[in-house]
XYZ file of C-alpha atoms in Angstrom:
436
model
C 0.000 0.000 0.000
C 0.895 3.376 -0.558
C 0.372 5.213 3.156
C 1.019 8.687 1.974
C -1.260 7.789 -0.789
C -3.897 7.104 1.827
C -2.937 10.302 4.207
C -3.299 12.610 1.348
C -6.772 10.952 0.241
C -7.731 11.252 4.314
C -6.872 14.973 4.268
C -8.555 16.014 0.792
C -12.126 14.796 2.638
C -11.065 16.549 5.706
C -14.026 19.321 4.583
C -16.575 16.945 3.609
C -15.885 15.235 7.013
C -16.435 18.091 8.437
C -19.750 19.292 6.773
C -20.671 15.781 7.845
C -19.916 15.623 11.361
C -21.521 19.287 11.710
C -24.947 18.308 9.777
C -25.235 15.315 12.462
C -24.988 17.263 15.655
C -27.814 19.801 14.465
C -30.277 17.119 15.051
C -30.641 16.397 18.690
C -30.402 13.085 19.532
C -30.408 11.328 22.792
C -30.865 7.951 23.130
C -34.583 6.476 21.518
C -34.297 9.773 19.094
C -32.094 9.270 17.029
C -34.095 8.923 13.574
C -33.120 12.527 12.427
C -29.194 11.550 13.025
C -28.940 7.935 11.001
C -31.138 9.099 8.135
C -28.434 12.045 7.635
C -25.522 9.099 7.918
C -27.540 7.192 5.947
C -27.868 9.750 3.247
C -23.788 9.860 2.984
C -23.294 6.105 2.552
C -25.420 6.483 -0.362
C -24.204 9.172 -1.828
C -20.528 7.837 -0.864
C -21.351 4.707 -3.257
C -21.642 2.216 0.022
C -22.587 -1.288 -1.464
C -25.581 -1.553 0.728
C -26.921 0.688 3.343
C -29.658 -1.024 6.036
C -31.720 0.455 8.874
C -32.197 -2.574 10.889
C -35.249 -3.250 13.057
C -34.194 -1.267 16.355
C -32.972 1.616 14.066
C -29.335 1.027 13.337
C -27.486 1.791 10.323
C -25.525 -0.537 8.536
C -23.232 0.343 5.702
C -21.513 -2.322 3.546
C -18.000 -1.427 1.463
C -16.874 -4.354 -0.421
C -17.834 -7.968 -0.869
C -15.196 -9.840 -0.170
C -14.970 -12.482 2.473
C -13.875 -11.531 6.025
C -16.190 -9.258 7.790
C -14.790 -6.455 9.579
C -16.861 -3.660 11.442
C -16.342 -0.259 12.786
C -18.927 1.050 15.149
C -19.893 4.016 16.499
C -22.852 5.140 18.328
C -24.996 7.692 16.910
C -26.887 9.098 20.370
C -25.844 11.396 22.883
C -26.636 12.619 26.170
C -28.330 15.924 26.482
C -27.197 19.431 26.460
C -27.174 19.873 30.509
C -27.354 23.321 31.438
C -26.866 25.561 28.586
C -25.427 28.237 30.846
C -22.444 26.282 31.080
C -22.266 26.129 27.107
C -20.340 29.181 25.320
C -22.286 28.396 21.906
C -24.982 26.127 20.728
C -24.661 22.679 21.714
C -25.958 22.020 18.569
C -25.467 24.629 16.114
C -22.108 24.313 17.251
C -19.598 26.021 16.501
C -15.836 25.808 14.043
C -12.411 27.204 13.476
C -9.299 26.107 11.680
C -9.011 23.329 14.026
C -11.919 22.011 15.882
C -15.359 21.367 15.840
C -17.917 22.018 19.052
C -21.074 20.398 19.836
C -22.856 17.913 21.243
C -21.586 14.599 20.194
C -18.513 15.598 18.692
C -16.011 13.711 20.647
C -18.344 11.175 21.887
C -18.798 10.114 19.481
C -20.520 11.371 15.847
C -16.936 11.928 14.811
C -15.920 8.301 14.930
C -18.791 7.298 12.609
C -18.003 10.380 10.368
C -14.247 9.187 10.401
C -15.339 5.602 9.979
C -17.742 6.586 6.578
C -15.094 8.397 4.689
C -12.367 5.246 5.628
C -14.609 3.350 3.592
C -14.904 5.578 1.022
C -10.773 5.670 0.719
C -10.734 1.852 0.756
C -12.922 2.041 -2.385
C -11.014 5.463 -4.066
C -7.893 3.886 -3.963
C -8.831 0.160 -4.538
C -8.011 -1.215 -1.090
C -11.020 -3.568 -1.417
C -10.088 -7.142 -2.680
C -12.033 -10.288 -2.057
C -10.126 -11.057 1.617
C -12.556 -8.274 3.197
C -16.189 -6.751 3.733
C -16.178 -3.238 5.363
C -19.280 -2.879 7.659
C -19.721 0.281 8.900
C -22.443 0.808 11.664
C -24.306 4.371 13.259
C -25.604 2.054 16.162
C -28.576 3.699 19.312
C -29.119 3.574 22.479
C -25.421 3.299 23.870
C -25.723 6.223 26.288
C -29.219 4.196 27.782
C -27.537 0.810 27.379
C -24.323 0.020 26.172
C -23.958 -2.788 23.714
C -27.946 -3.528 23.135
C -27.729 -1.939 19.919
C -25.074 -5.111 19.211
C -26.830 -7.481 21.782
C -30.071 -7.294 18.687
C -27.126 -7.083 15.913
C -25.368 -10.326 16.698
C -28.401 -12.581 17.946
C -31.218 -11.001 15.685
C -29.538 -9.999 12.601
C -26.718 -12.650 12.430
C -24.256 -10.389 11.792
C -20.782 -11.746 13.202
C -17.497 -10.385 12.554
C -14.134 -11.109 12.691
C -13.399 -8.350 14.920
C -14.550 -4.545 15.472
C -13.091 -1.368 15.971
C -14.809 0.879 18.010
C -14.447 4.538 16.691
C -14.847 5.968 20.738
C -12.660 8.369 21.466
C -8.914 7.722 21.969
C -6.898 10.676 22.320
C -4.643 9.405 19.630
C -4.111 5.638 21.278
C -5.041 2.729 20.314
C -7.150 0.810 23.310
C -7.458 -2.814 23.830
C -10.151 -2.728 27.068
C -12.086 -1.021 29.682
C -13.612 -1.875 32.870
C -17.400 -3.292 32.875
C -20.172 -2.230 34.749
C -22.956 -3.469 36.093
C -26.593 -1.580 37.912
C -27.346 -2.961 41.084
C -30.193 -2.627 43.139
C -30.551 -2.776 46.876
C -34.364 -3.207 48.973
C -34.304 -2.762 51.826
C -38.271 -3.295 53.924
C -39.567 -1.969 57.108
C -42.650 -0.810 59.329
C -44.310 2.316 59.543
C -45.570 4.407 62.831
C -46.251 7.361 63.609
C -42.978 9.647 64.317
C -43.454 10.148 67.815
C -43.185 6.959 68.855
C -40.465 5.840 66.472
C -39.387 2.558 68.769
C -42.709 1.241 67.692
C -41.728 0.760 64.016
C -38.301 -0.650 61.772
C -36.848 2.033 60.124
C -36.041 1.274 56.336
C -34.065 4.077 55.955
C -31.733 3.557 59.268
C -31.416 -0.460 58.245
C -30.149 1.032 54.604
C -27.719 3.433 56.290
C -26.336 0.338 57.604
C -26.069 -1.172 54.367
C -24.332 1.688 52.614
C -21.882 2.194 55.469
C -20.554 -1.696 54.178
C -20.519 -0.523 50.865
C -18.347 2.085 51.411
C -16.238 0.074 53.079
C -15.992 -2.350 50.080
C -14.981 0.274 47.761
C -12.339 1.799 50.366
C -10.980 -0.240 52.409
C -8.060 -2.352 51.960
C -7.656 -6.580 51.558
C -5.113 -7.335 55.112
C -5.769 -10.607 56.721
C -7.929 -8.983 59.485
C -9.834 -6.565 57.468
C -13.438 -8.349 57.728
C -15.095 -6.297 54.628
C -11.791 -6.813 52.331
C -12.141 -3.772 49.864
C -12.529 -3.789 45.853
C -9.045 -3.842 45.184
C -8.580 -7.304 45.996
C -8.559 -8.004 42.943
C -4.967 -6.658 41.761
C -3.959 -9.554 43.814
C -3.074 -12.654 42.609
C -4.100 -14.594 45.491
C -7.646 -13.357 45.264
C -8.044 -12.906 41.190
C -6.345 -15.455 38.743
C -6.912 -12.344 35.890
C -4.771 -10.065 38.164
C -2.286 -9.186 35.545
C -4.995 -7.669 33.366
C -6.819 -5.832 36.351
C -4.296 -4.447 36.938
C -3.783 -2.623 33.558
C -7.498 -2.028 33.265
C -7.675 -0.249 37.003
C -9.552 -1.909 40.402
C -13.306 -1.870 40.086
C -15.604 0.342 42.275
C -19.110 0.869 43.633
C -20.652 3.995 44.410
C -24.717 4.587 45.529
C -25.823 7.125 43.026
C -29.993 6.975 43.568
C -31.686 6.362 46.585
C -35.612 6.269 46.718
C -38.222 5.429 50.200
C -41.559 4.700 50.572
C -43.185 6.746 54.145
C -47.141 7.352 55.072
C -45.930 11.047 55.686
C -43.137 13.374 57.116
C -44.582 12.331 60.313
C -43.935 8.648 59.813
C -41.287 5.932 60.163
C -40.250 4.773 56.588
C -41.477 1.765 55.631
C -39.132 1.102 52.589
C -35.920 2.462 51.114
C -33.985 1.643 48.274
C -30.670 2.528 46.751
C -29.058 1.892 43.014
C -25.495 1.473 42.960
C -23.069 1.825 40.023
C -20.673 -0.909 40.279
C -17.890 -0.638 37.930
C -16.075 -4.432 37.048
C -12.170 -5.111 36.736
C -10.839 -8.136 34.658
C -12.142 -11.329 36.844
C -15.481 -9.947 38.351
C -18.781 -11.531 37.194
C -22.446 -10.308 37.560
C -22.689 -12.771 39.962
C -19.632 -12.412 41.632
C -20.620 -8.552 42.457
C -24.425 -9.491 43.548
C -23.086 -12.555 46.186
C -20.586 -9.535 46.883
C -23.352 -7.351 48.420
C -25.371 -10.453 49.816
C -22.270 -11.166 51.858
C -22.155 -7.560 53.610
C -22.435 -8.052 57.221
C -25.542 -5.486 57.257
C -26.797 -7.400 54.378
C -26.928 -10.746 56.278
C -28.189 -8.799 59.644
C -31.406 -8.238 58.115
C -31.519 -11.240 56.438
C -34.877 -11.575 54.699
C -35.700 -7.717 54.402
C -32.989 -7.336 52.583
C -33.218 -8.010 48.422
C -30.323 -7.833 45.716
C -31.224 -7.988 42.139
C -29.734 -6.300 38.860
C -31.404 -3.509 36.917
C -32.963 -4.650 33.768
C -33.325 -2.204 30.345
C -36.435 -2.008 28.325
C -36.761 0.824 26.738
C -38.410 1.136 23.016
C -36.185 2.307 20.471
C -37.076 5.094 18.227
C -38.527 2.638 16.035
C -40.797 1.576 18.783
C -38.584 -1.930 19.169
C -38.206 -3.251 22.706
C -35.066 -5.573 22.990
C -35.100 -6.047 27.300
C -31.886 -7.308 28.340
C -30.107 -7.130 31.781
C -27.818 -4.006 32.994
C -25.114 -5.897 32.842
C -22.026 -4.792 30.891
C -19.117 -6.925 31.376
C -14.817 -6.493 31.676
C -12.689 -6.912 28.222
C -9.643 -7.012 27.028
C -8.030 -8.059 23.916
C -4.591 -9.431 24.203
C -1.663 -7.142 23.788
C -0.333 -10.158 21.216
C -3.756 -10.773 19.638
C -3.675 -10.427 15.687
C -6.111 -7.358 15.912
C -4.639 -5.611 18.491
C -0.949 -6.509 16.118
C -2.695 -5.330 12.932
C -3.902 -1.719 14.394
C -0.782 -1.699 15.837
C 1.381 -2.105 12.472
C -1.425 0.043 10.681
C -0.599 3.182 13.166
C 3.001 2.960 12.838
C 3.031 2.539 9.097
C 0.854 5.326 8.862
C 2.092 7.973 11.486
C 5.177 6.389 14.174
C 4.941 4.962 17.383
C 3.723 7.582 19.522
C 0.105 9.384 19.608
C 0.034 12.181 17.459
C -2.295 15.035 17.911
C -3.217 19.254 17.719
C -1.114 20.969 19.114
C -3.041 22.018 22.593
C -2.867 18.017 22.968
C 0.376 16.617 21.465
C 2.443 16.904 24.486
C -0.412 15.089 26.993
C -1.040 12.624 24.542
C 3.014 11.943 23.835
C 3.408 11.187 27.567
C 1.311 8.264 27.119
C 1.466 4.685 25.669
C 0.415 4.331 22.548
C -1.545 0.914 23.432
C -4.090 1.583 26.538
C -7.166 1.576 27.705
C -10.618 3.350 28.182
C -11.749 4.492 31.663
C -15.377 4.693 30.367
C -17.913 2.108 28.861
C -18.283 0.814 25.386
C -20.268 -1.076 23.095
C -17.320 -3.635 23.415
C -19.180 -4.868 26.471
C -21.759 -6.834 24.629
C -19.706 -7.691 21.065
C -16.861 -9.188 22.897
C -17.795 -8.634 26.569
C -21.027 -10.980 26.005
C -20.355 -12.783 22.674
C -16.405 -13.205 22.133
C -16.035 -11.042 19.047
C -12.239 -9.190 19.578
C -12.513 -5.340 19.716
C -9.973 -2.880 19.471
C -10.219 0.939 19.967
C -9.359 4.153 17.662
C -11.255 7.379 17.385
C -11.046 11.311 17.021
C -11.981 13.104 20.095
C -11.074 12.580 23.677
C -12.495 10.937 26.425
C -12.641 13.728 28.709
C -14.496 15.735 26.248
C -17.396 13.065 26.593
C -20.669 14.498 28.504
C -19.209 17.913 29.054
C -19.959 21.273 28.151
C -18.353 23.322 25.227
C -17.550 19.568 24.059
C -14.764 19.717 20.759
C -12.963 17.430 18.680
C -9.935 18.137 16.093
C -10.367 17.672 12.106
C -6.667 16.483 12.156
C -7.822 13.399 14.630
C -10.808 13.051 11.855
C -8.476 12.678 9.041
C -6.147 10.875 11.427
C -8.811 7.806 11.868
C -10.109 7.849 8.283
C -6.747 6.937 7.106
C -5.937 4.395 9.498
C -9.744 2.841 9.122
C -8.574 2.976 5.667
C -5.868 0.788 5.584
C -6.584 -1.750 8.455
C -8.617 -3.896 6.614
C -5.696 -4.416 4.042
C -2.951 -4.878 6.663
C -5.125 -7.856 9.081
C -5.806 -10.024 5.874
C -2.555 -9.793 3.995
């Protein structure tokens, strides 16, 4: 292959990338709305000369470069969270805003810019005849990720039949290359007890004081340590080989956590003992944790197994319809992976980088130096689709995408047009470099 061939195609589309990436972010679209969003994507892989361009059932797009006979996929989801306060904004989260260098607006970083990136890769493979008969390009706008990460692939996989060989996941990257992240999981915790009237309080079981209880131990399992005599041994056991045979890649992916971020009670009145309380808790999972590991986790609290019976543990479940009106329930579960630092795919995006652009990150220049002083090969500290395509069903993913993480979910959000043109040309020529 010619790579400077490739870079030079990847920079002549760097305004039609941008015209792209803009047009999507006008249209708000939070998770179950984002019709307006993948008909505008949808609109590009036609005009673009995609093979074949879908809309599934549940309302994701799925764009076809090539026929040959590996399938390999680049995803990106298409939804966003909201705005927030628009007094923390400095323009229009969604007319946005653009200079010589970046783009602003909802979605940018996290993560319209990875599908726009992922569209025009495509479109290179074909320009320049990168497409042979070794490889399929699928390129997918999936929904709902910010709701429920990996359903969109959850219904691709096991209601489509769509399988392949591995994906790259076009979240932002800050110029690396990721091979994991952390899971996570929603708990819930419920908690009974009897009302009375306030002024006799002894004559009742308060829900809410039996729940302090319970949170007290939780806290202690995300803080405190794992000695010998430590009865509540904390999260990061498991960066220790005696407690967690996968403690090599916990620790590169970070300890887990838990948090209580909702907490909801049931009272006759402000004058009454509360008869109910409950709590959600966001319980993020290192390499070796399970669903069930983390429930028998919170069943095994001392406070938990004071109050024996009154006491329930279950896992959140997601039902929401799409914006097709599709309902696809499936648990809130959304496991630990990791890819291999010596698997093919994480070799082949590897080689494909350095062929292209070195072996460090590259970057603008407000970002070159932070993203210089860190590996090239890492990880996410966020959530991914990957949770349900290899997390749930075993298909290898690897990350690369314009944008950074820490521009995810915040005001004034911004990517860089060099990081588009950046991931277009190495989308470009992956494909050719895993099946040669």
């Amino acid at each position: 292959m010619d790579f400077e061939k490739i870079k030079a195609a990847a920079e002549a589309y760097k305004p039609d990338m941008t015209k792209l990436l803009r047009d999507i972010v006008r249209f708000p679209g939070e998770s179950c709305n984002e019709k307006a969003k993948i008909d505008r994507a949808a609109q590009e892989m036609r005009k673009l000369g995609f093979d074949k361009v879908e809309i599934d059932a549940m309302g994701n797009l799925l764009g076809y470069m090539g026929t040959g006979k590996t399938l390999i996929a680049f995803d990106g989801h298409i939804d966003t969270v909201g705005g927030g306060n628009i007094d923390n904004w400095t323009f229009d989260p969604y007319e946005g805003m653009e200079d010589d260098e970046v783009i602003g607006g909802r979605g940018v970083s996290d993560q319209e810019g990875g599908i726009v990136s992922a569209i025009y890769g495509a479109k290179i493979m074909k320009d320049l005849g990168l497409l042979s008969d070794k490889y399929t390009a699928l390129v997918v706008a999936s929904v709902q990720e910010e709701d429920c990460d990996g359903l969109c692939w959850q219904y691709i996989i096991k209601e489509s039949g769509i399988r392949p060989e591995f994906v790259v996941l076009n979240e932002p990257t800050d110029g690396g290359i990721y091979r994991g992240q952390r899971g996570r999981m929603e708990i819930r915790v419920d908690v009974k007890g009897v009302s009375c009237h306030g002024s006799a309080p002894e004559r009742g079981d308060n829900a809410i004081y039996k729940m302090a209880d319970v949170l007290q131990d939780v806290r202690a399992l995300n803080n405190n340590g794992a000695g010998e005599s430590t009865e509540i041994k904390g999260l990061v056991k498991m960066l220790d080989e005696k407690y967690n045979p996968e403690w090599k890649e916990a620790n590169f992916l970070g300890r887990g956590t838990i948090t209580a971020s909702q907490v909801f009670f049931t009272s006759p009145s402000r004058c009454a003992v509360a008869d109910s309380c409950s709590v959600s808790l966001d319980r993020r999972m290192t390499a070796g944790e399970t669903w069930e590991s983390c429930l028998d986790e919170i069943r095994s609290l001392p406070s938990v197994k004071k109050y024996g019976g009154d006491v329930a543990v279950s896992m959140y479940e997601y039902d929401s319809p799409s914006y097709t009106g599709l309902v696809y329930p499936i648990e809130c579960y959304f496991p630990t992976w990791v890819i291999p630092e010596d698997h093919p795919v994480t070799k082949a995006l590897e080689e494909t980088y350095t062929k292209l652009y070195g072996n460090e990150r590259i970057g603008p220049p407000e970002t070159v130096e932070m993203r210089k002083a860190r590996p090239l090969t890492d990880k996410w500290t966020f959530s991914t689709n990957g949770v349900t395509i290899m997390g749930r069903n075993g298909i290898p993913c690897i990350g690369f995408g314009p944008g950074a993480e820490a521009q995810a979910h915040a005001p004034n959000e911004k990517t860089w047009k060099s990081d588009l043109v950046t991931c277009a040309a190495v989308y470009a020529a992956l494909p050719s470099i895993y099946t040669k």
